[in-house]
Amino acid sequence: QTYQWYYNNIAIEGATSSTYSISTTDMTTNNYNGGTYKVVVTNALGESQSEVEQTVAKTVSTAAQLKNFANRVNNQAITFENDTVTQTADIDLSTVCSATIGNWIPIGDYNSNTNLYFAGTYNGNNKNISNLYINDNNKSYSGLFGWVTSANIKNVSIVNPYVILHSLSGALVGVAYH
């Protein structure tokens, strides 16, 4: 017997075993928005097929995942409107932003050339985000979230931030439009 896994009818390279582990929490994977998975089993009698639908939760639990979430908003212009992103653990940002690493790039990084904003719900799930670092006297519209539009940010605490900015900024949200 041979097995081939597919995601939205596209073969997943290297996924040819009877069990295939699907990452559901890494925001950089192609299955982040959910989709249909199926496995095709081929044997001497012909081909049989079974389908499994997998819906991937939008969660973050590490600094790298929070940074990837920011990159999805800032680099792919995904607003997450009508979506909820849930934080599942305390997050220490010192591995992705610090005086030696550089500034945190806010989720919804506003500049005059783009409309990059967050418009979904961020549920911090009563967890902390610590060691946010932004030191830029010339930057406005900045914070953990830079620019949000009709967003709901709730149940999150910013612990030990180092934030020095120009104007229209804060540790949690730079500017919010509704």
PDB file of C-alpha atoms in Angstrom:
ATOM      1  CA  GLN A   1       0.000   0.000   0.000  1.00  0.00           C
ATOM      2  CA  THR A   2       1.034   3.579  -0.606  1.00  0.00           C
ATOM      3  CA  TYR A   3      -0.405   6.686   1.009  1.00  0.00           C
ATOM      4  CA  GLN A   4      -0.477  10.235  -0.307  1.00  0.00           C
ATOM      5  CA  TRP A   5      -1.808  13.177   1.684  1.00  0.00           C
ATOM      6  CA  TYR A   6      -3.353  16.206  -0.022  1.00  0.00           C
ATOM      7  CA  TYR A   7      -4.240  19.693   1.200  1.00  0.00           C
ATOM      8  CA  ASN A   8      -7.009  21.361  -0.837  1.00  0.00           C
ATOM      9  CA  ASN A   9      -6.308  18.785  -3.569  1.00  0.00           C
ATOM     10  CA  ILE A  10      -2.584  19.621  -3.716  1.00  0.00           C
ATOM     11  CA  ALA A  11      -0.194  16.816  -2.802  1.00  0.00           C
ATOM     12  CA  ILE A  12       1.809  17.438   0.359  1.00  0.00           C
ATOM     13  CA  GLU A  13       5.372  16.602  -0.615  1.00  0.00           C
ATOM     14  CA  GLY A  14       6.953  13.959   1.594  1.00  0.00           C
ATOM     15  CA  ALA A  15       3.653  13.078   3.313  1.00  0.00           C
ATOM     16  CA  THR A  16       3.336   9.483   2.172  1.00  0.00           C
ATOM     17  CA  SER A  17       2.809   7.548   5.398  1.00  0.00           C
ATOM     18  CA  SER A  18      -0.389   6.248   6.995  1.00  0.00           C
ATOM     19  CA  THR A  19      -0.051   8.925   9.670  1.00  0.00           C
ATOM     20  CA  TYR A  20       0.865  12.501   8.919  1.00  0.00           C
ATOM     21  CA  SER A  21       1.246  15.070  11.650  1.00  0.00           C
ATOM     22  CA  ILE A  22      -0.375  18.409  10.785  1.00  0.00           C
ATOM     23  CA  SER A  23       0.971  21.434  12.638  1.00  0.00           C
ATOM     24  CA  THR A  24      -1.952  23.481  13.950  1.00  0.00           C
ATOM     25  CA  THR A  25      -0.258  26.212  15.935  1.00  0.00           C
ATOM     26  CA  ASP A  26       2.578  27.474  13.721  1.00  0.00           C
ATOM     27  CA  MET A  27       1.253  30.558  11.977  1.00  0.00           C
ATOM     28  CA  THR A  28       3.718  30.181   9.111  1.00  0.00           C
ATOM     29  CA  THR A  29       2.292  26.902   7.826  1.00  0.00           C
ATOM     30  CA  ASN A  30       0.093  26.704   4.759  1.00  0.00           C
ATOM     31  CA  ASN A  31      -2.709  25.108   6.779  1.00  0.00           C
ATOM     32  CA  TYR A  32      -3.180  28.204   8.971  1.00  0.00           C
ATOM     33  CA  ASN A  33      -6.546  29.092   7.461  1.00  0.00           C
ATOM     34  CA  GLY A  34      -7.871  25.567   7.653  1.00  0.00           C
ATOM     35  CA  GLY A  35      -8.809  23.496   4.675  1.00  0.00           C
ATOM     36  CA  THR A  36      -9.632  19.977   3.544  1.00  0.00           C
ATOM     37  CA  TYR A  37      -7.131  17.214   4.012  1.00  0.00           C
ATOM     38  CA  LYS A  38      -7.509  13.855   2.369  1.00  0.00           C
ATOM     39  CA  VAL A  39      -5.415  10.754   2.012  1.00  0.00           C
ATOM     40  CA  VAL A  40      -5.407   8.547  -1.061  1.00  0.00           C
ATOM     41  CA  VAL A  41      -4.578   4.907  -0.391  1.00  0.00           C
ATOM     42  CA  THR A  42      -3.484   2.911  -3.420  1.00  0.00           C
ATOM     43  CA  ASN A  43      -3.381  -0.880  -3.294  1.00  0.00           C
ATOM     44  CA  ALA A  44      -3.353  -3.811  -5.716  1.00  0.00           C
ATOM     45  CA  LEU A  45      -7.154  -3.616  -6.099  1.00  0.00           C
ATOM     46  CA  GLY A  46      -7.233   0.040  -7.143  1.00  0.00           C
ATOM     47  CA  GLU A  47      -7.510   3.366  -5.419  1.00  0.00           C
ATOM     48  CA  SER A  48      -9.712   4.232  -2.458  1.00  0.00           C
ATOM     49  CA  GLN A  49     -10.046   7.647  -0.926  1.00  0.00           C
ATOM     50  CA  SER A  50     -11.117   9.075   2.420  1.00  0.00           C
ATOM     51  CA  GLU A  51     -11.419  12.725   3.356  1.00  0.00           C
ATOM     52  CA  VAL A  52     -10.937  14.501   6.645  1.00  0.00           C
ATOM     53  CA  GLU A  53     -11.724  18.153   7.171  1.00  0.00           C
ATOM     54  CA  GLN A  54      -9.291  20.024   9.386  1.00  0.00           C
ATOM     55  CA  THR A  55     -10.043  23.481  10.756  1.00  0.00           C
ATOM     56  CA  VAL A  56      -7.018  25.138  12.271  1.00  0.00           C
ATOM     57  CA  ALA A  57      -7.480  27.418  15.275  1.00  0.00           C
ATOM     58  CA  LYS A  58      -5.830  30.817  15.116  1.00  0.00           C
ATOM     59  CA  THR A  59      -3.642  30.757  18.220  1.00  0.00           C
ATOM     60  CA  VAL A  60      -0.319  32.192  19.341  1.00  0.00           C
ATOM     61  CA  SER A  61       1.774  30.914  22.226  1.00  0.00           C
ATOM     62  CA  THR A  62       5.350  32.024  21.482  1.00  0.00           C
ATOM     63  CA  ALA A  63       7.206  35.203  20.537  1.00  0.00           C
ATOM     64  CA  ALA A  64       7.973  33.745  17.105  1.00  0.00           C
ATOM     65  CA  GLN A  65       4.278  33.043  16.472  1.00  0.00           C
ATOM     66  CA  LEU A  66       3.284  36.550  17.593  1.00  0.00           C
ATOM     67  CA  LYS A  67       5.913  37.971  15.232  1.00  0.00           C
ATOM     68  CA  ASN A  68       4.570  35.755  12.411  1.00  0.00           C
ATOM     69  CA  PHE A  69       1.072  37.045  13.202  1.00  0.00           C
ATOM     70  CA  ALA A  70       2.384  40.616  12.836  1.00  0.00           C
ATOM     71  CA  ASN A  71       4.046  39.645   9.557  1.00  0.00           C
ATOM     72  CA  ARG A  72       0.737  38.274   8.216  1.00  0.00           C
ATOM     73  CA  VAL A  73      -0.928  41.634   8.908  1.00  0.00           C
ATOM     74  CA  ASN A  74       2.022  43.768   7.771  1.00  0.00           C
ATOM     75  CA  ASN A  75       3.405  41.822   4.814  1.00  0.00           C
ATOM     76  CA  GLN A  76       0.329  40.025   3.496  1.00  0.00           C
ATOM     77  CA  ALA A  77      -2.286  42.693   4.345  1.00  0.00           C
ATOM     78  CA  ILE A  78      -4.442  40.159   6.204  1.00  0.00           C
ATOM     79  CA  THR A  79      -6.747  42.155   8.516  1.00  0.00           C
ATOM     80  CA  PHE A  80      -8.254  39.151  10.367  1.00  0.00           C
ATOM     81  CA  GLU A  81     -11.663  40.834  10.119  1.00  0.00           C
ATOM     82  CA  ASN A  82     -14.309  38.510  11.628  1.00  0.00           C
ATOM     83  CA  ASP A  83     -11.533  36.275  13.034  1.00  0.00           C
ATOM     84  CA  THR A  84     -10.330  35.724  16.580  1.00  0.00           C
ATOM     85  CA  VAL A  85      -6.694  35.136  17.415  1.00  0.00           C
ATOM     86  CA  THR A  86      -6.274  33.625  20.884  1.00  0.00           C
ATOM     87  CA  GLN A  87      -3.132  33.762  22.990  1.00  0.00           C
ATOM     88  CA  THR A  88      -2.625  30.428  24.768  1.00  0.00           C
ATOM     89  CA  ALA A  89       0.452  31.128  26.950  1.00  0.00           C
ATOM     90  CA  ASP A  90       2.463  33.965  28.451  1.00  0.00           C
ATOM     91  CA  ILE A  91       4.788  35.380  25.769  1.00  0.00           C
ATOM     92  CA  ASP A  92       8.245  36.886  26.376  1.00  0.00           C
ATOM     93  CA  LEU A  93       9.195  39.103  23.414  1.00  0.00           C
ATOM     94  CA  SER A  94      12.875  39.450  24.431  1.00  0.00           C
ATOM     95  CA  THR A  95      13.828  36.872  21.785  1.00  0.00           C
ATOM     96  CA  VAL A  96      12.379  38.993  18.943  1.00  0.00           C
ATOM     97  CA  CYS A  97      12.875  42.589  20.141  1.00  0.00           C
ATOM     98  CA  SER A  98      15.355  44.274  22.479  1.00  0.00           C
ATOM     99  CA  ALA A  99      18.040  46.961  22.552  1.00  0.00           C
ATOM    100  CA  THR A 100      20.421  44.552  20.784  1.00  0.00           C
ATOM    101  CA  ILE A 101      17.899  42.850  18.444  1.00  0.00           C
ATOM    102  CA  GLY A 102      15.900  45.934  17.468  1.00  0.00           C
ATOM    103  CA  ASN A 103      12.376  47.308  17.753  1.00  0.00           C
ATOM    104  CA  TRP A 104       9.132  45.366  17.754  1.00  0.00           C
ATOM    105  CA  ILE A 105       7.288  45.939  14.477  1.00  0.00           C
ATOM    106  CA  PRO A 106       3.676  46.533  15.547  1.00  0.00           C
ATOM    107  CA  ILE A 107       0.764  44.421  14.392  1.00  0.00           C
ATOM    108  CA  GLY A 108      -0.705  46.859  11.869  1.00  0.00           C
ATOM    109  CA  ASP A 109       2.410  48.876  11.054  1.00  0.00           C
ATOM    110  CA  TYR A 110       1.087  52.239   9.912  1.00  0.00           C
ATOM    111  CA  ASN A 111       2.901  54.337   7.351  1.00  0.00           C
ATOM    112  CA  SER A 112       1.634  56.761   4.760  1.00  0.00           C
ATOM    113  CA  ASN A 113       2.048  54.288   1.883  1.00  0.00           C
ATOM    114  CA  THR A 114      -0.081  51.435   3.155  1.00  0.00           C
ATOM    115  CA  ASN A 115      -3.310  50.509   4.872  1.00  0.00           C
ATOM    116  CA  LEU A 116      -1.960  47.787   7.133  1.00  0.00           C
ATOM    117  CA  TYR A 117      -4.274  47.355  10.075  1.00  0.00           C
ATOM    118  CA  PHE A 118      -5.735  44.706  12.347  1.00  0.00           C
ATOM    119  CA  ALA A 119      -9.543  44.452  12.335  1.00  0.00           C
ATOM    120  CA  GLY A 120     -10.217  41.217  14.187  1.00  0.00           C
ATOM    121  CA  THR A 121     -10.425  40.138  17.803  1.00  0.00           C
ATOM    122  CA  TYR A 122      -7.298  39.437  19.808  1.00  0.00           C
ATOM    123  CA  ASN A 123      -8.123  37.500  22.963  1.00  0.00           C
ATOM    124  CA  GLY A 124      -5.144  37.517  25.301  1.00  0.00           C
ATOM    125  CA  ASN A 125      -6.880  34.833  27.358  1.00  0.00           C
ATOM    126  CA  ASN A 126      -5.715  36.577  30.582  1.00  0.00           C
ATOM    127  CA  LYS A 127      -2.076  35.968  29.608  1.00  0.00           C
ATOM    128  CA  ASN A 128       0.897  38.345  29.691  1.00  0.00           C
ATOM    129  CA  ILE A 129       3.114  39.712  26.955  1.00  0.00           C
ATOM    130  CA  SER A 130       6.418  40.793  28.472  1.00  0.00           C
ATOM    131  CA  ASN A 131       9.487  42.726  27.344  1.00  0.00           C
ATOM    132  CA  LEU A 132       7.944  44.679  24.471  1.00  0.00           C
ATOM    133  CA  TYR A 133      10.740  46.889  23.136  1.00  0.00           C
ATOM    134  CA  ILE A 134      10.222  49.939  20.880  1.00  0.00           C
ATOM    135  CA  ASN A 135      12.675  52.847  20.977  1.00  0.00           C
ATOM    136  CA  ASP A 136      12.020  55.271  18.115  1.00  0.00           C
ATOM    137  CA  ASN A 137      11.409  58.985  18.792  1.00  0.00           C
ATOM    138  CA  ASN A 138      10.351  59.481  15.158  1.00  0.00           C
ATOM    139  CA  LYS A 139       7.677  56.759  14.999  1.00  0.00           C
ATOM    140  CA  SER A 140       3.964  57.291  15.607  1.00  0.00           C
ATOM    141  CA  TYR A 141       0.994  54.897  15.551  1.00  0.00           C
ATOM    142  CA  SER A 142       2.923  52.230  17.365  1.00  0.00           C
ATOM    143  CA  GLY A 143       2.694  49.745  20.222  1.00  0.00           C
ATOM    144  CA  LEU A 144       2.159  45.994  20.351  1.00  0.00           C
ATOM    145  CA  PHE A 145      -0.615  46.840  17.872  1.00  0.00           C
ATOM    146  CA  GLY A 146       0.069  49.881  15.739  1.00  0.00           C
ATOM    147  CA  TRP A 147      -3.109  50.586  13.818  1.00  0.00           C
ATOM    148  CA  VAL A 148      -6.392  48.825  14.538  1.00  0.00           C
ATOM    149  CA  THR A 149      -9.746  49.393  12.883  1.00  0.00           C
ATOM    150  CA  SER A 150     -12.942  48.102  14.497  1.00  0.00           C
ATOM    151  CA  ALA A 151     -10.801  45.638  16.433  1.00  0.00           C
ATOM    152  CA  ASN A 152     -11.434  44.071  19.803  1.00  0.00           C
ATOM    153  CA  ILE A 153      -8.315  43.560  21.912  1.00  0.00           C
ATOM    154  CA  LYS A 154      -9.092  42.032  25.265  1.00  0.00           C
ATOM    155  CA  ASN A 155      -7.776  40.058  28.233  1.00  0.00           C
ATOM    156  CA  VAL A 156      -4.075  40.775  27.702  1.00  0.00           C
ATOM    157  CA  SER A 157      -1.512  42.452  29.949  1.00  0.00           C
ATOM    158  CA  ILE A 158       1.702  44.125  28.796  1.00  0.00           C
ATOM    159  CA  VAL A 159       4.418  43.502  31.399  1.00  0.00           C
ATOM    160  CA  ASN A 160       7.791  45.300  31.576  1.00  0.00           C
ATOM    161  CA  PRO A 161       7.495  47.311  28.335  1.00  0.00           C
ATOM    162  CA  TYR A 162      10.209  49.664  27.119  1.00  0.00           C
ATOM    163  CA  VAL A 163       8.387  52.029  24.782  1.00  0.00           C
ATOM    164  CA  ILE A 164       9.726  55.412  23.630  1.00  0.00           C
ATOM    165  CA  LEU A 165       7.831  56.806  20.644  1.00  0.00           C
ATOM    166  CA  HIS A 166       6.877  60.092  19.012  1.00  0.00           C
ATOM    167  CA  SER A 167       3.100  60.461  19.251  1.00  0.00           C
ATOM    168  CA  LEU A 168      -0.188  58.592  18.913  1.00  0.00           C
ATOM    169  CA  SER A 169       1.386  55.544  20.492  1.00  0.00           C
ATOM    170  CA  GLY A 170       1.109  53.316  23.533  1.00  0.00           C
ATOM    171  CA  ALA A 171       2.317  49.987  24.862  1.00  0.00           C
ATOM    172  CA  LEU A 172      -0.823  48.096  23.774  1.00  0.00           C
ATOM    173  CA  VAL A 173      -2.260  50.114  20.848  1.00  0.00           C
ATOM    174  CA  GLY A 174      -0.934  53.063  18.891  1.00  0.00           C
ATOM    175  CA  VAL A 175      -4.137  54.279  17.300  1.00  0.00           C
ATOM    176  CA  ALA A 176      -7.620  52.786  17.017  1.00  0.00           C
ATOM    177  CA  TYR A 177     -10.281  53.734  14.467  1.00  0.00           C
ATOM    178  CA  HIS A 178     -13.874  52.573  14.748  1.00  0.00           C
TER     179      HIS A 178
END
